[in-house]
PDB file of C-alpha atoms in Angstrom:
ATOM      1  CA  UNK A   1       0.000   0.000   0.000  1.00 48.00           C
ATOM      2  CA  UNK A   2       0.863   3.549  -0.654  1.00 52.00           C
ATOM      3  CA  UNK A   3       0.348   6.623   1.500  1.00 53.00           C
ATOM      4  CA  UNK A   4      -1.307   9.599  -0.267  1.00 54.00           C
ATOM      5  CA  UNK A   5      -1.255  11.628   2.502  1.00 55.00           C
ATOM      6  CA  UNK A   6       1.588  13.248   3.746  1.00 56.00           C
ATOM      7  CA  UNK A   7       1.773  15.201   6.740  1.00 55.00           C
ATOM      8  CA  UNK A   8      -0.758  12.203   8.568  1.00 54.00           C
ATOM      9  CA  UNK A   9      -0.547   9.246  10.255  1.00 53.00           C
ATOM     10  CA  UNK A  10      -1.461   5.836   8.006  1.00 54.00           C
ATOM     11  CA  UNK A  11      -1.160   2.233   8.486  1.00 58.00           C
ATOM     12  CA  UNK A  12       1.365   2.075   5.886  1.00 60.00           C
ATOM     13  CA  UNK A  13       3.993   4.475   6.866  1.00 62.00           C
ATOM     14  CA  UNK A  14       3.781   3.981  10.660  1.00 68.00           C
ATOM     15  CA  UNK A  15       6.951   2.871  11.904  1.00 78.00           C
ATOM     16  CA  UNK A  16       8.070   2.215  15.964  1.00 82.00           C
ATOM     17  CA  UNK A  17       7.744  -0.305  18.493  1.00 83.00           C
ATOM     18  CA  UNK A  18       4.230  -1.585  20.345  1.00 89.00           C
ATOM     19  CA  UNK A  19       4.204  -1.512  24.014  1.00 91.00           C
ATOM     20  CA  UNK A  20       4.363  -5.096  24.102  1.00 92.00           C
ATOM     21  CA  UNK A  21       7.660  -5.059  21.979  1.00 91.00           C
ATOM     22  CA  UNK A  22       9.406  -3.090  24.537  1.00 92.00           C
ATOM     23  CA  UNK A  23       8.593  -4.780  27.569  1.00 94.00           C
ATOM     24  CA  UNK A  24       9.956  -8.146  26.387  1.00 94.00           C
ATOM     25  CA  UNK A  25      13.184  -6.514  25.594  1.00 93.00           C
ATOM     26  CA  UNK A  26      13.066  -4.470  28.578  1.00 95.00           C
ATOM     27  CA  UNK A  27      12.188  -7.679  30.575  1.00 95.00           C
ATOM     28  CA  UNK A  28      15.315  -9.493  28.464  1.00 95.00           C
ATOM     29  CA  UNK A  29      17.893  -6.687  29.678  1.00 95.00           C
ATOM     30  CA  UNK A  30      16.751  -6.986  33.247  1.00 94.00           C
ATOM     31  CA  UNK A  31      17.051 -11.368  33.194  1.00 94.00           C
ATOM     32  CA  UNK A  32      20.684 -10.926  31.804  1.00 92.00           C
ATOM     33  CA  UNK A  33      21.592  -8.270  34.330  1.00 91.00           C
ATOM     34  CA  UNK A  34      20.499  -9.816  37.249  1.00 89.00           C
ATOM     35  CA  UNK A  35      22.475 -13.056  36.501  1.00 87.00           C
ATOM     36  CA  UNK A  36      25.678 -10.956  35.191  1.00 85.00           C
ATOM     37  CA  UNK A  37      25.151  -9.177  38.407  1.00 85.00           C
ATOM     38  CA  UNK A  38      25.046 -12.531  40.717  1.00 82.00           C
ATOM     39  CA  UNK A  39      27.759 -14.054  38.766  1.00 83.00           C
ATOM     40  CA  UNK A  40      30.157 -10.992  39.299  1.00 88.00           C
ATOM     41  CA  UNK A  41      29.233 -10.832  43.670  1.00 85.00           C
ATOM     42  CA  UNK A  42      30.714 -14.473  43.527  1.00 84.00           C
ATOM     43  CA  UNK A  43      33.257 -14.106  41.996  1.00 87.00           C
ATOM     44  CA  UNK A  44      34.128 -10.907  44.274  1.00 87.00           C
ATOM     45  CA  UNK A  45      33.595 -13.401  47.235  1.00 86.00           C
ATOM     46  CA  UNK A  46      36.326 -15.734  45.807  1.00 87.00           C
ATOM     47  CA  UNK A  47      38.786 -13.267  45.237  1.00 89.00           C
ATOM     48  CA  UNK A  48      37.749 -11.815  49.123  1.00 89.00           C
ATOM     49  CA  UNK A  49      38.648 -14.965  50.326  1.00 88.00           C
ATOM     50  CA  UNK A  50      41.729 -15.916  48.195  1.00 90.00           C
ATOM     51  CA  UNK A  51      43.198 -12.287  49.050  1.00 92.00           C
ATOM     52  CA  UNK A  52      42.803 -12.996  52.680  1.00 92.00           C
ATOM     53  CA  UNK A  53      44.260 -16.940  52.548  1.00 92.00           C
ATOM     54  CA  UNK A  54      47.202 -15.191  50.256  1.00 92.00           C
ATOM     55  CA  UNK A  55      47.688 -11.800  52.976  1.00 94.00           C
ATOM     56  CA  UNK A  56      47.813 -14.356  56.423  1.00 94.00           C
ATOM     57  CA  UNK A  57      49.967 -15.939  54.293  1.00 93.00           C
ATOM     58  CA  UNK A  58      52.187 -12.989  53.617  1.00 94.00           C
ATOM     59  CA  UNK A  59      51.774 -11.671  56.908  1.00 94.00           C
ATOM     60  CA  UNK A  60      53.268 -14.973  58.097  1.00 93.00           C
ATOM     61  CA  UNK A  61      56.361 -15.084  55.945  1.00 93.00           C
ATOM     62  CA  UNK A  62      57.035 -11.567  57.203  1.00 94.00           C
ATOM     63  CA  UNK A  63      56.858 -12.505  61.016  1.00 94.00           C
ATOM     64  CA  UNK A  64      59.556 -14.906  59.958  1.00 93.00           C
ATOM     65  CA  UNK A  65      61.726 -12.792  58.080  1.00 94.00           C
ATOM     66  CA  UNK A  66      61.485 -10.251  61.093  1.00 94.00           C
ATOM     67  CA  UNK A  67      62.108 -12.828  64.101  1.00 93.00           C
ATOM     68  CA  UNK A  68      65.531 -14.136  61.909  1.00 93.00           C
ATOM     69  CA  UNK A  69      66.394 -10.270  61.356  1.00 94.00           C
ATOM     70  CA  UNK A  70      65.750  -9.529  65.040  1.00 92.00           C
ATOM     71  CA  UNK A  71      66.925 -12.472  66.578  1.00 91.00           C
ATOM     72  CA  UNK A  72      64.017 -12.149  68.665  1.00 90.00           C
ATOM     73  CA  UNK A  73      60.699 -14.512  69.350  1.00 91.00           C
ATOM     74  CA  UNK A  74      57.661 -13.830  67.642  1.00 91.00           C
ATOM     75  CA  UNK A  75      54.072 -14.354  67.615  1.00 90.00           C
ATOM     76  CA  UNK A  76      50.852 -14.584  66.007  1.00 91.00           C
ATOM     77  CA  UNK A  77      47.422 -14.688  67.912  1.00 90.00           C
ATOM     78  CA  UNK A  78      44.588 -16.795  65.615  1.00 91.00           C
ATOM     79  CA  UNK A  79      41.042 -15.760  66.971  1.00 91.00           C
ATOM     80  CA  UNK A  80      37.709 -16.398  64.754  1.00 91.00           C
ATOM     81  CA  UNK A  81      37.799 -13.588  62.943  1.00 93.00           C
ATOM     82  CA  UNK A  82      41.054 -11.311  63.652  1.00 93.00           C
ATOM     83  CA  UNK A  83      45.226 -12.351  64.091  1.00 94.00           C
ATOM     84  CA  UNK A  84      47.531 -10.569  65.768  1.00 93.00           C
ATOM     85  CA  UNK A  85      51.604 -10.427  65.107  1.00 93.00           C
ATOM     86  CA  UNK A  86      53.420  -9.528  67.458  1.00 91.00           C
ATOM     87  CA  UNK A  87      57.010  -9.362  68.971  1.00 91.00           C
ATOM     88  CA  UNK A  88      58.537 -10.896  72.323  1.00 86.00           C
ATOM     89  CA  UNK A  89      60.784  -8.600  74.465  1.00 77.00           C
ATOM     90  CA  UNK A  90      62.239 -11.666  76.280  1.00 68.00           C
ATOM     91  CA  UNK A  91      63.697 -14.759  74.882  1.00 60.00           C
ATOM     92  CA  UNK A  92      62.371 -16.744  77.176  1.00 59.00           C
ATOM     93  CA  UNK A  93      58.245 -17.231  76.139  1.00 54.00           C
ATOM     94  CA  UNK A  94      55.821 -17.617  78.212  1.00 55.00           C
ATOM     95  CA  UNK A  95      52.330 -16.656  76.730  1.00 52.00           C
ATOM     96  CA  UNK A  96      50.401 -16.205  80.285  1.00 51.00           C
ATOM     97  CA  UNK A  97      52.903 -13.071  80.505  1.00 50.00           C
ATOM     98  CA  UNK A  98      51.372 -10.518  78.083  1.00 49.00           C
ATOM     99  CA  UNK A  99      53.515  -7.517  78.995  1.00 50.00           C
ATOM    100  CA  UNK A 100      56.095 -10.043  76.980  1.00 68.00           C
ATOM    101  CA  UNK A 101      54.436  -9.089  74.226  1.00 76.00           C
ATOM    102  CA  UNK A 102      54.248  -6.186  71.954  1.00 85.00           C
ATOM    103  CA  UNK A 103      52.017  -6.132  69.057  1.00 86.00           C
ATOM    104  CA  UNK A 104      53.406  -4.787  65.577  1.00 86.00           C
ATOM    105  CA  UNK A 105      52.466  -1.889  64.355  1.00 87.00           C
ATOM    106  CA  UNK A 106      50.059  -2.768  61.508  1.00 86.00           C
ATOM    107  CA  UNK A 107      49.887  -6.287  63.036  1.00 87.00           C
ATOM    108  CA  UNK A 108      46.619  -6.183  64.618  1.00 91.00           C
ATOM    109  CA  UNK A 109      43.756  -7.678  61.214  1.00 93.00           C
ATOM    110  CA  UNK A 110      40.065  -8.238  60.867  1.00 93.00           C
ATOM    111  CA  UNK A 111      39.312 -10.838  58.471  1.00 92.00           C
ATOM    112  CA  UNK A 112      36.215 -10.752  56.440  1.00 90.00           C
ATOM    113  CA  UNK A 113      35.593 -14.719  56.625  1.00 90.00           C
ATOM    114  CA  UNK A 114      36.264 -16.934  59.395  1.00 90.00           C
ATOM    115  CA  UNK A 115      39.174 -18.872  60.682  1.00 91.00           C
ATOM    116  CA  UNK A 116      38.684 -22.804  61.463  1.00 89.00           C
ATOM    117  CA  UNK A 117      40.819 -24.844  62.545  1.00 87.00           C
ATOM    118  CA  UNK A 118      39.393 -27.535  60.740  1.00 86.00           C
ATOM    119  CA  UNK A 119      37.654 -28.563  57.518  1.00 81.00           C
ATOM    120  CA  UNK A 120      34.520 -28.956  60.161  1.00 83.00           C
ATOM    121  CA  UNK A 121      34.514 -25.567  61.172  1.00 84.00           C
ATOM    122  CA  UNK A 122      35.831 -25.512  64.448  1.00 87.00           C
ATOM    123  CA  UNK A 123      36.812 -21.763  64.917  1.00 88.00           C
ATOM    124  CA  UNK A 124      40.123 -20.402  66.441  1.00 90.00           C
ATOM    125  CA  UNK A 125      40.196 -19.066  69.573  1.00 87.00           C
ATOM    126  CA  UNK A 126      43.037 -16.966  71.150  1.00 86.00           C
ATOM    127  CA  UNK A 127      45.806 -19.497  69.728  1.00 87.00           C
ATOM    128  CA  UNK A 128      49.286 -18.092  69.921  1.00 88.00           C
ATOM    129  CA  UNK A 129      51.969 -19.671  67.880  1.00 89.00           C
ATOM    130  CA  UNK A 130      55.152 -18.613  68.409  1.00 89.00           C
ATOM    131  CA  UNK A 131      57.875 -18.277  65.575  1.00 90.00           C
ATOM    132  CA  UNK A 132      61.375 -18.712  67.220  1.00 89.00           C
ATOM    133  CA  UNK A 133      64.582 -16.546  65.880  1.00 90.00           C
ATOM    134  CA  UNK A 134      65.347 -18.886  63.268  1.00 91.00           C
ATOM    135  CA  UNK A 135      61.868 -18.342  61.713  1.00 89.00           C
ATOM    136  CA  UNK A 136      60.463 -21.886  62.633  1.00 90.00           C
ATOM    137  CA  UNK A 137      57.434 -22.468  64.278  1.00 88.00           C
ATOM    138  CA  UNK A 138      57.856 -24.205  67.472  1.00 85.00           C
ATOM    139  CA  UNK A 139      55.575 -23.974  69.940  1.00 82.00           C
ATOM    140  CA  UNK A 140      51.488 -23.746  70.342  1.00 83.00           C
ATOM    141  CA  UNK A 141      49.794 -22.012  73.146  1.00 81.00           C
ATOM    142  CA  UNK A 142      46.218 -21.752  73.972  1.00 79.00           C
ATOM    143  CA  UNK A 143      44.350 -19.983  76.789  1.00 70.00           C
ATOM    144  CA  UNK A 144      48.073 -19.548  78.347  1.00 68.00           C
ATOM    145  CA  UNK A 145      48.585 -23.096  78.520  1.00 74.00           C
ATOM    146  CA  UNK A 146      51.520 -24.869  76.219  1.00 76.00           C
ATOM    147  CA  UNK A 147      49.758 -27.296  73.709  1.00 77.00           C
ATOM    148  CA  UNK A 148      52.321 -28.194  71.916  1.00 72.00           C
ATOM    149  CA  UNK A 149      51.978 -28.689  68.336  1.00 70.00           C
ATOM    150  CA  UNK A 150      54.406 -27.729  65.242  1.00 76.00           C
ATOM    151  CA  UNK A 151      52.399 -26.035  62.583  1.00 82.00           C
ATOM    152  CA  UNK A 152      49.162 -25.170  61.813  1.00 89.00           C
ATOM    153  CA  UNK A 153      46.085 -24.949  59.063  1.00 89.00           C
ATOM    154  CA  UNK A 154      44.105 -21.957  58.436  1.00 90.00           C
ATOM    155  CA  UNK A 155      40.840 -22.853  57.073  1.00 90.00           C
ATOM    156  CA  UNK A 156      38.250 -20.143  55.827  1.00 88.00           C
ATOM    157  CA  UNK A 157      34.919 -20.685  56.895  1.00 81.00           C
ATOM    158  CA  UNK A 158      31.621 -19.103  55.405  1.00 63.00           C
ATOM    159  CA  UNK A 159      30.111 -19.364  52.179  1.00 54.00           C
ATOM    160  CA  UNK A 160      31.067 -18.190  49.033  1.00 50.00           C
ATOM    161  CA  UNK A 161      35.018 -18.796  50.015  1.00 60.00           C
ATOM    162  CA  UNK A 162      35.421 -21.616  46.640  1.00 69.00           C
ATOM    163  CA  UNK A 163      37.670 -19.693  45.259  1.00 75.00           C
ATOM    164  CA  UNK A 164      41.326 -21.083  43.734  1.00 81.00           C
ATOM    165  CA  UNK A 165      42.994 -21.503  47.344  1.00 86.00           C
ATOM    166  CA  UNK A 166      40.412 -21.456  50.579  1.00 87.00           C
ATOM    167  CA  UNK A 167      42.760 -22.518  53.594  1.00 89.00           C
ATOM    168  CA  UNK A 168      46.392 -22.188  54.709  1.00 90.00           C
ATOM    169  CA  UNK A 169      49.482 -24.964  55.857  1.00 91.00           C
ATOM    170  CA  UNK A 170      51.535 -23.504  58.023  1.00 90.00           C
ATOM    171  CA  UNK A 171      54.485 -26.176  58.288  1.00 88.00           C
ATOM    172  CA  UNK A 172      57.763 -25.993  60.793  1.00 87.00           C
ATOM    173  CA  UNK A 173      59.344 -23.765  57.776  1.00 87.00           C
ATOM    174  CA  UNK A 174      56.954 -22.688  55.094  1.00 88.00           C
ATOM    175  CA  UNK A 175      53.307 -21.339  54.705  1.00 89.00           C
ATOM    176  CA  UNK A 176      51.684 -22.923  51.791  1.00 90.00           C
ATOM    177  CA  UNK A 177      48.078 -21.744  50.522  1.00 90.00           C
ATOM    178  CA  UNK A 178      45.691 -24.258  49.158  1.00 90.00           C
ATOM    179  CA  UNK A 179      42.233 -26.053  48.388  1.00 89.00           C
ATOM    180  CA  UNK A 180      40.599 -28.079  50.399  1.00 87.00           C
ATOM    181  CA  UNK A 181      39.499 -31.418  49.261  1.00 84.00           C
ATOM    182  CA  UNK A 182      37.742 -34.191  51.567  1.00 84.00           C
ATOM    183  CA  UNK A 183      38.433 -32.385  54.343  1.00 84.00           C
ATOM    184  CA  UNK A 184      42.387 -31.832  54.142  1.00 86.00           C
ATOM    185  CA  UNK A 185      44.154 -28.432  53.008  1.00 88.00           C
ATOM    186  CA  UNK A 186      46.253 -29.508  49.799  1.00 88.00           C
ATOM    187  CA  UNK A 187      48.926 -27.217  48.800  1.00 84.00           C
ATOM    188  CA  UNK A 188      48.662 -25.660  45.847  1.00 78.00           C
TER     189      UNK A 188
END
């Protein structure tokens, strides 16, 4: 058909979108956002929790480095959701003495996800382990008491925390990030 008229409105030269048209795209565009949207917060959560598995284990290497440099005990205090580094005026340890103990400065960190002690999700709870002055870790204390114990795990709790490396082996000598698999933290 052709449109004689030419300043008016005619079935023939009409052209646009219906209503309908626009709120299937519209409702299209808001579908793909909201899964780009939920896609992108997990992925933020991963990279949370890898970041704070990769800074404990920095943090960790550091305190080494420092009580080899310093020939001087150190510490660091595992709670739930903080640690603590921290130096030792004396050479002779003994945790129930906390004027022994001077925190770094910076040393003192909030952690976004929980620390377990296990795959189970037992939490830490004022655990010192000390770092002698040749940068191995030697001795466990909790609730002032010497547990014993060379070495450690770190493993995040909370969901979300899939990410490449979720947990941390702290052996006699080295700190080694990791994934956890059927319960055990395997270095990556």
């Amino acid at each position: 058909m052709v449109c004689l008229q030419k300043n008016r409105c005619c079935s023939c030269g009409i052209k646009g979108f219906s209503l309908v048209e626009l709120l299937v795209v519209i409702s299209i565009i808001a579908i793909l956002t909201s899964v780009a949207t939920l896609s992108f917060n997990q992925m933020h959560r991963k990279s949370l929790a890898e970041s704070q598995i990769r800074q404990l284990a920095t943090d960790i290497n550091e305190l080494r480095i420092r009580a080899m440099t310093t020939k001087q005990p150190h510490g660091i205090t595992l709670t739930a959701n903080s640690y603590v580094l921290s130096a030792f005026t004396s050479t002779t340890v003994t945790y129930t003495s906390p004027t022994q103990q001077t925190v770094l400065p910076g040393g003192a960190h909030n952690v976004i996800f929980p620390m377990n002690s296990n795959a189970t999700g037992t939490a830490y709870a004022n655990e010192m382990y000390e770092i002698d002055e040749r940068g191995t870790v030697t001795r466990k204390f909790k609730d002032g008491a010497l547990t014993g114990s060379l070495g450690f795990t770190v493993y995040l709790g909370g969901n979300g925390t899939d990410g490449a490396v979720d947990c941390l082996s702290v052996h006699v000598l080295r700190a080694n990030a990791g994934k956890v698999s059927a319960g055990v933290c395997n270095a990556k």
